[in-house]
Amino acid sequence: MTVFHAKAASRMAPNLTAPSESNTVNDINNGASLPVPYPTSKLKLERDHCIDDVRALRVAVVGAGLSGITAGILLPAKVPHIDLTIYEKNHDVSGTWLENLYPGVRCDIPAHVYQSTFSPNTQWSEQFAAGSEIREYWQSRAKKHDVYRYVKLGHRLEDASWDDGSSEWRVTVHDLRGKKTTVETFDFVILAIGRFNAWKLPDYPGMDQFKGLLRHTSNWDQSFNPAGKKIAVIGNGASGLQVVPNLQLSAMHITHFARSPTWIATSWAGDERTFEAQPIPKPQRESFKNDETYLAFRKELEEKYWRRFRGMLRGSKENEEIKQLFTEIMKKRVEDKPELLEGLIPEFSPHCRRLTPGPGYLEALTKENAELVQTRIKRFTPTGIETIDGKHRSFDAIFCATGANIDLVPPFSVKARGVNLKDAWKPDGKFGFPYTYLGVATPGFPNLLFLAGPHATGPSGTVPHSVETQLALYAKILRKVSSQGIKSIVPSKAAADDFVDYCDAYFPTTVLTDNCSSWNNGGVPGARIHGLWPGSAAHITIVRREPRWEDWEYEHISNSGNRFAYFGNGWTRREVDEGADLTNYLKPPSKVDLRDIHESWWDLPGATPKAKLPKAKL
């Protein structure tokens, strides 16, 4: 047998450099010229296919916010020969930080935590950066890593439909500038549309009759001057709590309509934010130019955001402690108008809704030119708002801080095999909630992945880190598909059902299932929690580290029915490249880490440092 294999190899090797009609891989496979009888295979070898040949995948990413930008950085580095297109409806990248321009918009957590792990900015000007500085940071990362070459700005996705016949997605895209609609085809679609991508005005009677300025806070009129105006703000999410104290400073009068109480947090992880800007001292910024100094600073700062998970647990000492702390702080902040406290303290536990520090908010409500109204709105009138108690208030401007599509349902059609996620994920739809496998994909929708969507992040850690680990998982999926002859991949219904069942067992152990409305439950108390991962940030990081391939169903490119058809002709293409290093696994002992030896996906015999395959001379 050893002699036979040597002869077979000697016959096959010339075919990679000078194929001939009389001496082909298929001849060998079919038993031609064999010295002894040998079992006949049903498989016809792919003579020109080597095991390391990689199929180029056409991948569409929808959205160029934080997640889409990171995808544009990591996927080309991790997926050989990827053909990537990123669609962004706005005129530039950075998502919510491009759209939100209202007074006081800034990050609730320190800027040094809200950034890429691999491409940081050491020179943030403030501890809690203003929205404009965050926008500039993410746009600068897109420029630094050449992401713009993949991005089609001013392109809005209108429909994505899976074609089972061709095993590809047909994506309908409207060019907002060229006023033209086209249909493009892709092997994979990754939805990175974010949580707050589609702001919407509330639906109150008479809204079309109001004669003053009516805007959503995510659609801010930058020419608006609040000085001397009577202003209403509706909603007490993060944007509402930020905009109220900024408008109160110059408005004649401001009225905040907030029908539900919410916890006003002191901080996220001990880093307290004030209403005034908190600039980072110049000497400290200078010290950050030293890599080791900055790394030590960042590790100490970011560590705290991984340690705040225990406060999510129902009945925990940590949750009770922050409940008492927040109550005392809120009492202190309204001591000039103590009657405000009635109705401000929620019955639900902290963390049921996303915590918002809201510096300056409660203090603003204690001023003479401010009023908190918790009575429900009945209707809009030409001059203002009437509440259900019959009281009418007149306004020059009304700003709705009423959020966006918090249910995480796609704002456009995503169709496959007779099901549209736009309908199926709605409370009255087929699934009734964002039904997924690990927040990664959903049964019945091949080659569709969700980035920073349902169940995407743990209630600890950081958003950028979570996005990066999710993309690392997706890179493994894309590499498997492109290198192993796979046409489509989709999670099994059994795997998704087991994940939902785990979630149903886990979430009641947390305060997320208290009686509150939040984007964790799609704004419906008692609905399934889908806004967060069922576990900590460290927990989800481990889950994503190694794909559970047994949970997926595959369609292969080869019609042979043999899952190993992609093995091809038994060769690697690198072997025919005389310049390829086939012994790159040999390294100085000082550089060997046994935990990683022979595991790095790109570190194969003949691989180049940039993970690009050498061009074979066929």
Coordinates of C-alpha atoms in Angstrom, one line a residue:
M1 CA 0.0 0.0 0.0
T2 CA 2.8 2.4 0.7
V3 CA 4.2 1.8 -2.8
F4 CA 0.7 2.4 -4.3
H5 CA 0.3 5.7 -2.5
A6 CA 3.7 6.9 -3.6
K7 CA 2.8 6.0 -7.2
A8 CA -0.5 7.7 -7.0
A9 CA 1.0 10.8 -5.6
S10 CA 3.6 10.8 -8.4
R11 CA 0.9 10.6 -11.0
M12 CA -1.3 13.3 -9.4
A13 CA 1.5 15.8 -8.8
P14 CA 2.1 16.5 -12.6
N15 CA -1.6 17.1 -13.1
L16 CA -1.3 20.3 -11.0
T17 CA 1.3 21.7 -13.3
A18 CA 0.6 20.0 -16.7
P19 CA -2.7 18.2 -16.9
S20 CA -3.0 15.6 -19.6
E21 CA -5.9 13.6 -21.1
S22 CA -4.4 10.2 -20.5
N23 CA -3.3 10.6 -16.9
T24 CA -6.0 12.3 -14.8
V25 CA -7.1 12.1 -11.3
N26 CA -10.4 10.7 -12.5
D27 CA -8.6 7.9 -14.3
I28 CA -6.9 7.0 -11.0
N29 CA -10.2 7.3 -9.2
N30 CA -11.9 5.0 -11.6
G31 CA -9.3 2.3 -11.2
A32 CA -7.3 2.8 -14.5
S33 CA -3.9 1.2 -14.5
L34 CA -4.1 0.1 -10.9
P35 CA -1.7 -2.8 -10.1
V36 CA -4.4 -4.7 -8.1
P37 CA -8.2 -4.7 -8.0
Y38 CA -9.6 -2.0 -5.6
P39 CA -13.1 -1.1 -4.4
T40 CA -14.9 1.3 -6.8
S41 CA -16.1 4.6 -5.4
K42 CA -19.4 6.3 -6.4
L43 CA -17.7 9.7 -6.0
K44 CA -16.0 11.4 -8.9
L45 CA -13.1 13.4 -7.6
E46 CA -12.9 17.1 -8.5
R47 CA -9.6 17.0 -10.4
D48 CA -8.9 20.8 -10.2
H49 CA -10.0 21.3 -6.7
C50 CA -7.5 21.4 -3.8
I51 CA -8.5 21.1 -0.1
D52 CA -7.3 24.7 0.6
D53 CA -9.2 26.3 -2.3
V54 CA -11.7 28.9 -0.9
R55 CA -14.9 29.9 -2.5
A56 CA -15.4 33.7 -2.6
L57 CA -18.5 34.6 -0.6
R58 CA -20.7 37.6 -1.4
V59 CA -21.7 39.0 2.0
A60 CA -24.0 41.9 2.6
V61 CA -23.9 43.7 6.0
V62 CA -26.9 46.0 6.6
G63 CA -26.0 49.0 8.7
A64 CA -22.8 50.9 9.3
G65 CA -23.0 51.9 12.9
L66 CA -20.6 50.6 15.5
S67 CA -21.4 47.0 14.5
G68 CA -21.2 47.5 10.7
I69 CA -17.9 49.4 11.0
T70 CA -16.4 46.6 13.1
A71 CA -17.7 44.0 10.6
G72 CA -15.9 46.0 7.9
I73 CA -12.7 45.8 9.8
L74 CA -12.7 42.2 11.1
L75 CA -14.5 40.2 8.4
P76 CA -12.0 41.0 5.6
A77 CA -9.1 40.2 7.9
K78 CA -10.7 36.9 9.1
V79 CA -12.4 35.6 5.9
P80 CA -10.2 35.0 2.9
H81 CA -11.6 36.2 -0.4
I82 CA -14.7 37.7 1.1
D83 CA -16.7 40.0 -1.3
L84 CA -18.2 42.4 1.2
T85 CA -20.8 45.1 0.8
I86 CA -22.1 47.3 3.6
Y87 CA -25.3 49.2 3.0
E88 CA -25.9 52.3 5.0
K89 CA -29.0 54.5 4.6
N90 CA -27.4 57.6 6.0
H91 CA -24.9 60.0 4.3
D92 CA -22.0 58.7 6.5
V93 CA -21.2 55.9 9.0
S94 CA -21.6 55.7 12.8
G95 CA -25.3 55.0 13.1
T96 CA -27.1 56.4 16.1
W97 CA -24.2 58.8 16.8
L98 CA -24.7 60.3 13.4
E99 CA -28.5 60.6 13.8
N100 CA -28.8 61.9 17.3
L101 CA -27.8 65.6 17.6
Y102 CA -30.1 66.7 20.4
P103 CA -28.7 69.0 23.2
G104 CA -26.8 66.9 25.8
V105 CA -26.3 63.7 23.8
R106 CA -23.4 61.8 25.1
C107 CA -22.3 58.4 26.3
D108 CA -23.6 57.0 29.6
I109 CA -20.3 55.1 30.2
P110 CA -16.7 56.3 29.9
A111 CA -15.5 56.8 26.4
H112 CA -12.4 54.6 27.1
V113 CA -14.8 51.7 27.6
Y114 CA -17.0 52.4 24.6
Q115 CA -14.4 51.8 21.9
S116 CA -12.8 49.0 19.9
T117 CA -10.5 46.7 21.9
F118 CA -7.9 46.6 19.1
S119 CA -8.0 50.2 17.8
P120 CA -8.4 52.5 20.8
N121 CA -8.3 56.3 21.0
T122 CA -6.0 57.2 23.9
Q123 CA -6.9 60.9 23.6
W124 CA -10.6 61.2 24.4
S125 CA -11.2 64.8 25.6
E126 CA -13.8 63.9 28.2
Q127 CA -14.5 61.0 30.5
F128 CA -18.1 60.7 29.1
A129 CA -17.7 61.8 25.5
A130 CA -20.2 64.0 23.7
G131 CA -22.0 62.4 20.8
S132 CA -20.0 64.3 18.3
E133 CA -16.7 63.0 19.6
I134 CA -18.0 59.4 19.6
R135 CA -19.2 59.9 16.0
E136 CA -15.8 61.2 15.0
Y137 CA -14.1 58.2 16.7
W138 CA -16.1 55.6 14.8
Q139 CA -15.7 57.4 11.5
S140 CA -12.0 57.7 12.1
R141 CA -11.8 53.9 12.7
A142 CA -13.6 53.4 9.4
K143 CA -11.1 55.5 7.6
K144 CA -8.0 54.0 9.4
H145 CA -9.1 50.5 8.5
D146 CA -10.3 51.3 5.0
V147 CA -13.9 50.3 5.7
Y148 CA -15.4 53.0 3.4
R149 CA -14.3 50.9 0.4
Y150 CA -17.0 48.4 1.3
V151 CA -19.7 50.9 2.2
K152 CA -22.5 52.1 0.0
L153 CA -23.8 55.3 1.6
G154 CA -27.4 56.5 1.0
H155 CA -28.6 53.0 0.3
R156 CA -31.6 51.8 2.1
L157 CA -32.5 48.1 2.2
E158 CA -36.2 47.5 1.3
D159 CA -36.5 43.7 1.0
A160 CA -34.4 40.6 1.5
S161 CA -35.7 37.4 0.0
W162 CA -34.1 33.9 0.1
D163 CA -34.2 31.9 -3.1
D164 CA -34.0 28.2 -2.4
G165 CA -33.4 27.4 -6.1
S166 CA -30.1 29.3 -6.2
S167 CA -29.4 29.3 -2.5
E168 CA -28.8 33.0 -2.3
W169 CA -30.4 36.2 -1.0
R170 CA -32.0 38.6 -3.4
V171 CA -31.7 42.0 -1.8
T172 CA -33.7 45.0 -3.0
V173 CA -31.8 48.3 -2.3
H174 CA -32.9 51.8 -3.0
D175 CA -30.3 54.4 -3.8
L176 CA -31.6 57.5 -1.9
R177 CA -29.4 59.9 -3.9
G178 CA -29.7 58.3 -7.3
K179 CA -33.4 57.6 -6.8
K180 CA -32.9 54.1 -8.2
T181 CA -33.8 50.7 -6.9
T182 CA -31.8 47.6 -7.7
V183 CA -31.8 43.9 -6.8
E184 CA -28.4 42.4 -5.8
T185 CA -27.6 38.8 -4.9
F186 CA -25.6 37.6 -1.9
D187 CA -24.5 34.3 -0.3
F188 CA -25.0 35.7 3.2
V189 CA -26.8 38.6 4.7
I190 CA -25.8 40.0 8.1
L191 CA -28.3 42.4 9.8
A192 CA -26.4 45.0 11.8
I193 CA -29.3 47.5 12.0
G194 CA -28.9 48.2 15.7
R195 CA -31.5 48.7 18.4
F196 CA -32.4 52.3 17.7
N197 CA -32.3 52.5 13.9
A198 CA -35.9 53.4 13.1
W199 CA -37.1 56.2 15.4
K200 CA -40.8 56.8 15.3
L201 CA -43.2 59.4 16.6
P202 CA -45.9 58.3 19.1
D203 CA -49.5 57.8 17.8
Y204 CA -51.6 60.3 19.6
P205 CA -54.9 61.7 18.2
G206 CA -54.5 65.2 16.7
M207 CA -50.8 65.1 16.2
D208 CA -51.2 66.4 12.6
Q209 CA -53.1 69.4 13.9
F210 CA -50.3 70.8 16.1
K211 CA -49.1 74.1 14.7
G212 CA -45.8 74.4 16.5
L213 CA -42.5 72.5 16.0
L214 CA -43.0 68.7 16.4
R215 CA -39.9 66.5 16.3
H216 CA -38.4 63.3 17.5
T217 CA -35.2 63.8 19.5
S218 CA -33.5 61.5 16.9
N219 CA -34.6 64.0 14.2
W220 CA -33.4 67.2 15.9
D221 CA -33.8 70.6 14.3
Q222 CA -30.4 72.2 14.8
S223 CA -31.8 75.6 14.0
F224 CA -34.2 75.5 16.9
N225 CA -33.5 78.0 19.7
P226 CA -35.2 77.1 23.0
A227 CA -34.7 80.5 24.5
G228 CA -38.0 82.0 25.7
K229 CA -40.0 79.0 24.4
K230 CA -42.6 76.8 26.1
I231 CA -41.4 73.3 25.4
A232 CA -42.8 69.8 26.0
V233 CA -40.6 66.6 26.1
I234 CA -42.4 63.2 25.9
G235 CA -40.6 60.1 27.2
N236 CA -38.1 59.3 30.0
G237 CA -35.6 57.1 28.3
A238 CA -32.0 58.0 28.0
S239 CA -32.6 60.8 25.4
G240 CA -35.4 62.3 27.4
L241 CA -33.4 62.5 30.6
Q242 CA -30.5 64.1 28.7
V243 CA -32.5 66.7 26.7
V244 CA -34.7 68.0 29.5
P245 CA -32.0 69.6 31.7
N246 CA -30.3 71.1 28.7
L247 CA -33.5 72.7 27.4
Q248 CA -34.5 73.8 30.9
L249 CA -31.5 76.2 31.1
S250 CA -32.9 78.6 28.5
A251 CA -36.5 77.7 27.9
M252 CA -39.3 79.9 29.3
H253 CA -40.9 76.7 30.6
I254 CA -40.4 73.0 30.0
T255 CA -42.9 70.2 30.7
H256 CA -41.8 66.6 30.8
F257 CA -44.5 64.0 30.1
A258 CA -43.3 60.8 31.7
R259 CA -46.2 58.4 32.5
S260 CA -43.9 55.7 34.0
P261 CA -41.4 56.1 36.8
T262 CA -37.8 55.0 36.2
W263 CA -34.7 54.6 38.3
I264 CA -32.2 57.5 38.0
A265 CA -28.8 55.8 38.5
T266 CA -25.8 57.3 40.1
S267 CA -23.5 55.5 37.7
W268 CA -23.0 52.3 35.7
A269 CA -20.0 50.9 37.5
G270 CA -18.9 53.5 40.0
D271 CA -17.9 56.0 37.3
E272 CA -20.3 58.9 38.3
R273 CA -21.3 61.3 35.5
T274 CA -22.1 64.9 36.3
F275 CA -24.2 67.3 34.3
E276 CA -21.1 69.4 33.6
A277 CA -18.5 68.2 31.2
Q278 CA -15.7 66.1 32.8
P279 CA -12.6 66.8 30.8
I280 CA -9.7 64.4 31.1
P281 CA -6.6 66.3 32.4
K282 CA -3.9 67.0 29.9
P283 CA -1.1 65.4 31.9
Q284 CA -3.2 62.2 32.1
R285 CA -3.8 62.2 28.4
E286 CA -0.1 62.7 27.8
S287 CA 0.7 59.7 30.0
F288 CA -1.7 57.6 27.8
K289 CA 0.8 57.9 25.0
N290 CA 2.8 55.3 26.8
D291 CA 1.3 51.9 25.7
E292 CA 1.9 50.2 29.1
T293 CA 0.4 53.1 31.1
Y294 CA -2.7 53.3 28.9
L295 CA -3.2 49.5 29.0
A296 CA -3.1 49.5 32.8
F297 CA -5.5 52.4 33.0
R298 CA -7.9 50.8 30.5
K299 CA -7.8 47.4 32.1
E300 CA -8.6 48.8 35.5
L301 CA -11.5 50.9 34.1
E302 CA -13.0 48.2 31.9
E303 CA -12.7 45.4 34.6
K304 CA -15.5 47.1 36.6
Y305 CA -18.0 46.6 33.7
W306 CA -17.5 42.9 33.8
R307 CA -18.1 42.7 37.6
R308 CA -21.6 44.3 37.7
F309 CA -23.6 41.2 36.7
R310 CA -24.7 40.1 40.2
G311 CA -27.0 43.1 40.6
M312 CA -29.2 41.6 37.8
L313 CA -30.2 38.7 40.0
R314 CA -33.6 38.6 41.6
G315 CA -33.4 38.9 45.4
S316 CA -29.6 39.5 45.4
K317 CA -28.0 41.6 48.0
E318 CA -26.4 43.7 45.3
N319 CA -29.7 44.6 43.7
E320 CA -31.2 45.6 47.1
E321 CA -28.2 47.7 47.9
I322 CA -28.4 49.7 44.7
K323 CA -32.2 50.1 45.1
Q324 CA -31.6 51.7 48.5
L325 CA -28.8 53.8 47.2
F326 CA -30.8 55.1 44.2
T327 CA -33.7 55.9 46.4
E328 CA -31.6 58.0 48.7
I329 CA -29.9 59.8 45.9
M330 CA -33.2 60.6 44.1
K331 CA -34.6 62.0 47.4
K332 CA -31.5 64.2 47.8
R333 CA -31.8 65.5 44.2
V334 CA -35.4 66.6 44.6
E335 CA -35.1 68.0 48.1
D336 CA -36.0 71.5 46.7
K337 CA -39.4 70.1 45.5
P338 CA -40.0 66.9 47.6
E339 CA -43.5 66.4 46.2
L340 CA -41.8 65.2 43.0
L341 CA -40.7 62.0 44.7
E342 CA -44.2 60.7 44.7
G343 CA -44.5 58.7 41.5
L344 CA -40.8 58.9 40.7
I345 CA -39.7 55.8 42.6
P346 CA -40.5 52.7 40.5
E347 CA -42.1 49.5 42.0
F348 CA -39.9 47.3 39.8
S349 CA -36.3 46.6 40.7
P350 CA -33.3 48.5 39.3
H351 CA -32.0 46.8 36.0
C352 CA -35.5 45.8 34.9
R353 CA -35.2 48.7 32.6
R354 CA -31.8 50.0 31.3
L355 CA -30.2 52.2 34.0
T356 CA -29.8 55.8 33.0
P357 CA -27.7 58.2 35.2
G358 CA -29.6 61.3 34.1
P359 CA -27.3 63.9 35.7
G360 CA -29.0 67.2 36.1
Y361 CA -32.5 65.8 35.3
L362 CA -34.0 65.7 38.7
E363 CA -32.4 69.0 39.6
A364 CA -33.9 70.5 36.5
L365 CA -37.4 69.4 37.5
T366 CA -37.1 71.3 40.8
K367 CA -36.7 74.6 39.0
E368 CA -39.6 77.0 38.7
N369 CA -39.7 76.8 34.9
A370 CA -40.1 73.0 34.9
E371 CA -43.0 70.6 35.5
L372 CA -43.3 66.8 35.5
V373 CA -46.6 65.4 34.2
Q374 CA -47.4 61.7 34.7
T375 CA -51.0 61.9 33.7
R376 CA -51.6 60.2 30.4
I377 CA -51.8 62.2 27.2
K378 CA -55.3 62.2 25.6
R379 CA -54.7 64.2 22.4
F380 CA -52.7 66.9 20.7
T381 CA -54.4 70.2 19.8
P382 CA -53.3 72.9 17.4
T383 CA -51.7 74.7 20.3
G384 CA -50.5 72.0 22.6
I385 CA -51.4 68.8 24.6
E386 CA -54.5 67.8 26.5
T387 CA -54.2 65.1 29.2
I388 CA -56.9 62.6 30.2
D389 CA -57.8 64.7 33.2
G390 CA -59.0 67.4 30.8
K391 CA -56.1 69.8 31.4
H392 CA -54.7 71.6 28.4
R393 CA -51.1 73.0 28.1
S394 CA -49.9 75.2 25.3
F395 CA -46.4 74.7 23.7
D396 CA -44.3 76.3 21.1
A397 CA -42.4 73.0 20.5
I398 CA -42.9 69.4 21.3
F399 CA -40.0 66.9 21.3
C400 CA -40.8 63.1 21.4
A401 CA -38.0 61.1 23.2
T402 CA -40.1 58.0 22.6
G403 CA -37.4 55.7 21.3
A404 CA -37.3 53.5 18.2
N405 CA -38.2 50.0 17.2
I406 CA -37.3 48.5 20.6
D407 CA -38.9 45.1 19.6
L408 CA -35.8 44.3 17.5
V409 CA -38.1 43.4 14.5
P410 CA -36.5 44.3 11.2
P411 CA -38.1 47.5 9.7
F412 CA -38.1 45.9 6.2
S413 CA -39.2 42.5 4.9
V414 CA -36.9 39.5 5.4
K415 CA -38.5 36.5 3.7
A416 CA -37.7 32.9 3.4
R417 CA -39.8 29.8 2.8
G418 CA -43.1 31.5 3.2
V419 CA -42.2 33.4 6.4
N420 CA -41.5 37.2 6.8
L421 CA -39.5 38.1 10.0
K422 CA -41.0 41.6 9.8
D423 CA -44.4 39.9 10.7
A424 CA -43.4 36.7 12.4
W425 CA -41.4 38.4 15.2
K426 CA -44.3 40.7 16.1
P427 CA -46.4 39.9 19.2
D428 CA -49.2 38.7 16.9
G429 CA -46.9 36.9 14.4
K430 CA -46.0 33.3 13.9
F431 CA -43.3 33.4 16.6
G432 CA -44.5 36.3 18.6
F433 CA -41.0 37.5 19.6
P434 CA -37.5 37.5 18.1
Y435 CA -37.1 33.7 17.8
T436 CA -33.5 32.8 17.3
Y437 CA -30.7 30.3 17.9
L438 CA -28.3 31.9 20.4
G439 CA -29.2 35.3 18.9
V440 CA -27.1 34.3 15.9
A441 CA -29.6 33.0 13.3
T442 CA -33.1 31.6 13.1
P443 CA -34.5 28.3 11.7
G444 CA -35.9 28.5 8.2
F445 CA -33.7 31.4 7.2
P446 CA -30.5 30.0 5.7
N447 CA -27.3 32.2 5.5
L448 CA -28.9 34.9 7.6
L449 CA -27.0 36.2 10.7
F450 CA -27.9 38.9 13.2
L451 CA -25.2 41.2 14.6
A452 CA -25.9 43.1 17.9
G453 CA -29.6 42.0 17.6
P454 CA -31.7 39.7 19.8
H455 CA -29.8 38.2 22.8
A456 CA -26.6 39.8 21.5
T457 CA -25.0 41.2 24.6
G458 CA -24.7 40.2 28.3
P459 CA -25.8 42.7 30.9
S460 CA -22.2 43.2 31.8
G461 CA -19.0 43.7 29.8
T462 CA -18.9 46.2 26.9
V463 CA -20.8 46.5 23.6
P464 CA -17.8 46.8 21.4
H465 CA -16.2 43.6 22.9
S466 CA -19.5 41.7 22.4
V467 CA -19.7 42.8 18.8
E468 CA -16.2 41.7 18.1
T469 CA -16.7 38.2 19.6
Q470 CA -19.8 37.8 17.6
L471 CA -18.0 38.7 14.4
A472 CA -15.2 36.2 15.3
L473 CA -17.9 33.5 15.5
Y474 CA -19.3 34.6 12.2
A475 CA -15.9 34.5 10.6
K476 CA -15.7 30.8 11.6
I477 CA -19.1 30.1 10.0
L478 CA -18.1 31.9 6.8
R479 CA -14.7 30.1 6.6
K480 CA -16.4 26.7 7.1
V481 CA -19.0 27.4 4.4
S482 CA -16.4 28.8 1.9
S483 CA -13.9 26.1 2.4
Q484 CA -16.0 22.9 2.9
G485 CA -18.2 22.9 -0.1
I486 CA -21.3 24.2 1.8
K487 CA -24.0 26.1 -0.1
S488 CA -26.2 27.0 2.9
I489 CA -26.3 26.7 6.6
V490 CA -29.2 27.2 9.0
P491 CA -29.8 26.3 12.7
S492 CA -32.1 23.4 13.4
K493 CA -35.5 24.1 15.0
A494 CA -34.7 21.7 17.8
A495 CA -31.6 23.7 18.7
A496 CA -33.5 27.0 18.6
D497 CA -36.3 25.6 20.7
D498 CA -33.8 24.3 23.3
F499 CA -32.2 27.8 23.5
V500 CA -35.6 29.4 24.0
D501 CA -36.4 26.9 26.7
Y502 CA -33.1 27.7 28.4
C503 CA -34.0 31.4 28.3
D504 CA -37.4 30.7 29.8
A505 CA -35.7 28.9 32.7
Y506 CA -33.0 31.5 33.2
F507 CA -34.7 34.9 32.9
P508 CA -37.1 34.5 35.8
T509 CA -34.1 34.3 38.1
T510 CA -33.4 38.0 37.2
V511 CA -35.1 41.3 37.7
L512 CA -35.6 41.6 34.0
T513 CA -38.9 39.8 34.4
D514 CA -40.3 42.4 36.9
N515 CA -43.4 44.3 35.8
C516 CA -41.7 47.0 33.7
S517 CA -41.7 48.1 30.0
S518 CA -38.3 48.0 28.4
W519 CA -36.5 47.2 25.2
N520 CA -35.4 43.9 26.9
N521 CA -39.0 42.7 26.6
G522 CA -40.0 44.7 23.5
G523 CA -42.0 47.2 25.6
V524 CA -44.4 44.5 26.8
P525 CA -44.2 43.5 30.5
G526 CA -44.3 39.7 30.7
A527 CA -43.2 39.2 27.2
R528 CA -40.1 37.0 26.6
I529 CA -36.8 38.7 27.3
H530 CA -34.9 39.0 24.1
G531 CA -32.9 42.2 24.5
L532 CA -30.1 40.6 26.5
W533 CA -28.2 37.3 26.7
P534 CA -29.3 34.8 29.3
G535 CA -26.1 35.0 31.3
S536 CA -23.2 37.3 31.9
A537 CA -20.9 38.9 29.3
A538 CA -18.2 36.3 30.2
H539 CA -20.7 33.6 29.8
I540 CA -21.7 34.6 26.2
T541 CA -18.0 35.0 25.3
I542 CA -17.4 31.4 26.1
V543 CA -20.5 30.2 24.2
R544 CA -19.3 32.0 21.1
R545 CA -15.8 30.8 21.3
E546 CA -16.4 27.4 19.5
P547 CA -19.4 26.9 17.2
R548 CA -21.7 24.0 18.0
W549 CA -21.7 22.6 14.4
E550 CA -24.0 19.8 15.5
D551 CA -26.8 22.4 15.9
W552 CA -26.7 23.4 12.2
E553 CA -28.2 21.9 9.0
Y554 CA -26.2 22.0 5.8
E555 CA -26.8 22.0 2.0
H556 CA -23.7 21.1 0.1
I557 CA -22.5 22.4 -3.3
S558 CA -21.7 18.9 -4.6
N559 CA -24.6 16.9 -6.0
S560 CA -22.8 13.6 -5.1
G561 CA -24.3 13.4 -1.6
N562 CA -20.8 12.9 -0.2
R563 CA -20.0 15.4 2.5
F564 CA -16.3 15.0 1.8
A565 CA -16.4 15.9 -1.9
Y566 CA -14.7 19.2 -1.1
F567 CA -11.6 17.1 -0.2
G568 CA -11.0 17.5 -4.0
N569 CA -7.9 15.9 -5.5
G570 CA -6.1 15.1 -2.3
W571 CA -3.7 18.0 -2.6
T572 CA -3.2 21.4 -1.1
R573 CA -2.6 24.2 -3.6
R574 CA 0.2 25.6 -1.5
E575 CA 2.2 22.5 -2.2
V576 CA 2.7 23.5 -5.9
D577 CA 4.0 26.9 -4.9
E578 CA 7.7 26.7 -4.5
G579 CA 7.8 29.8 -2.4
A580 CA 5.4 28.6 0.2
D581 CA 6.8 27.7 3.6
L582 CA 5.5 24.2 4.3
T583 CA 7.2 24.0 7.7
N584 CA 6.0 27.3 9.2
Y585 CA 4.8 25.3 12.2
L586 CA 8.4 25.1 13.3
K587 CA 9.1 28.1 15.6
P588 CA 11.7 29.0 18.2
P589 CA 10.7 27.3 21.5
S590 CA 10.5 30.7 23.2
K591 CA 7.6 31.7 20.9
V592 CA 5.6 28.5 21.4
D593 CA 2.5 28.6 23.5
L594 CA 1.2 25.0 23.9
R595 CA -2.3 26.3 24.5
D596 CA -2.4 27.6 20.9
I597 CA -0.1 25.3 19.1
H598 CA -1.6 24.0 15.8
E599 CA -4.9 25.8 16.5
S600 CA -4.6 29.2 14.8
W601 CA -6.8 28.9 11.7
W602 CA -4.4 30.7 9.3
D603 CA -1.3 28.9 10.5
L604 CA -1.2 26.0 8.1
P605 CA 1.7 24.6 6.0
G606 CA 2.4 27.2 3.3
A607 CA 0.2 29.9 4.7
T608 CA 1.4 33.5 4.2
P609 CA 1.3 36.1 7.1
K610 CA -1.8 37.8 5.6
A611 CA -3.7 34.5 5.2
K612 CA -3.9 34.8 1.4
L613 CA -3.4 31.7 -0.6
P614 CA -0.5 31.7 -3.1
K615 CA -1.6 31.6 -6.7
A616 CA -0.9 28.1 -8.0
K617 CA 0.6 27.6 -11.4
L618 CA -1.9 25.3 -12.9

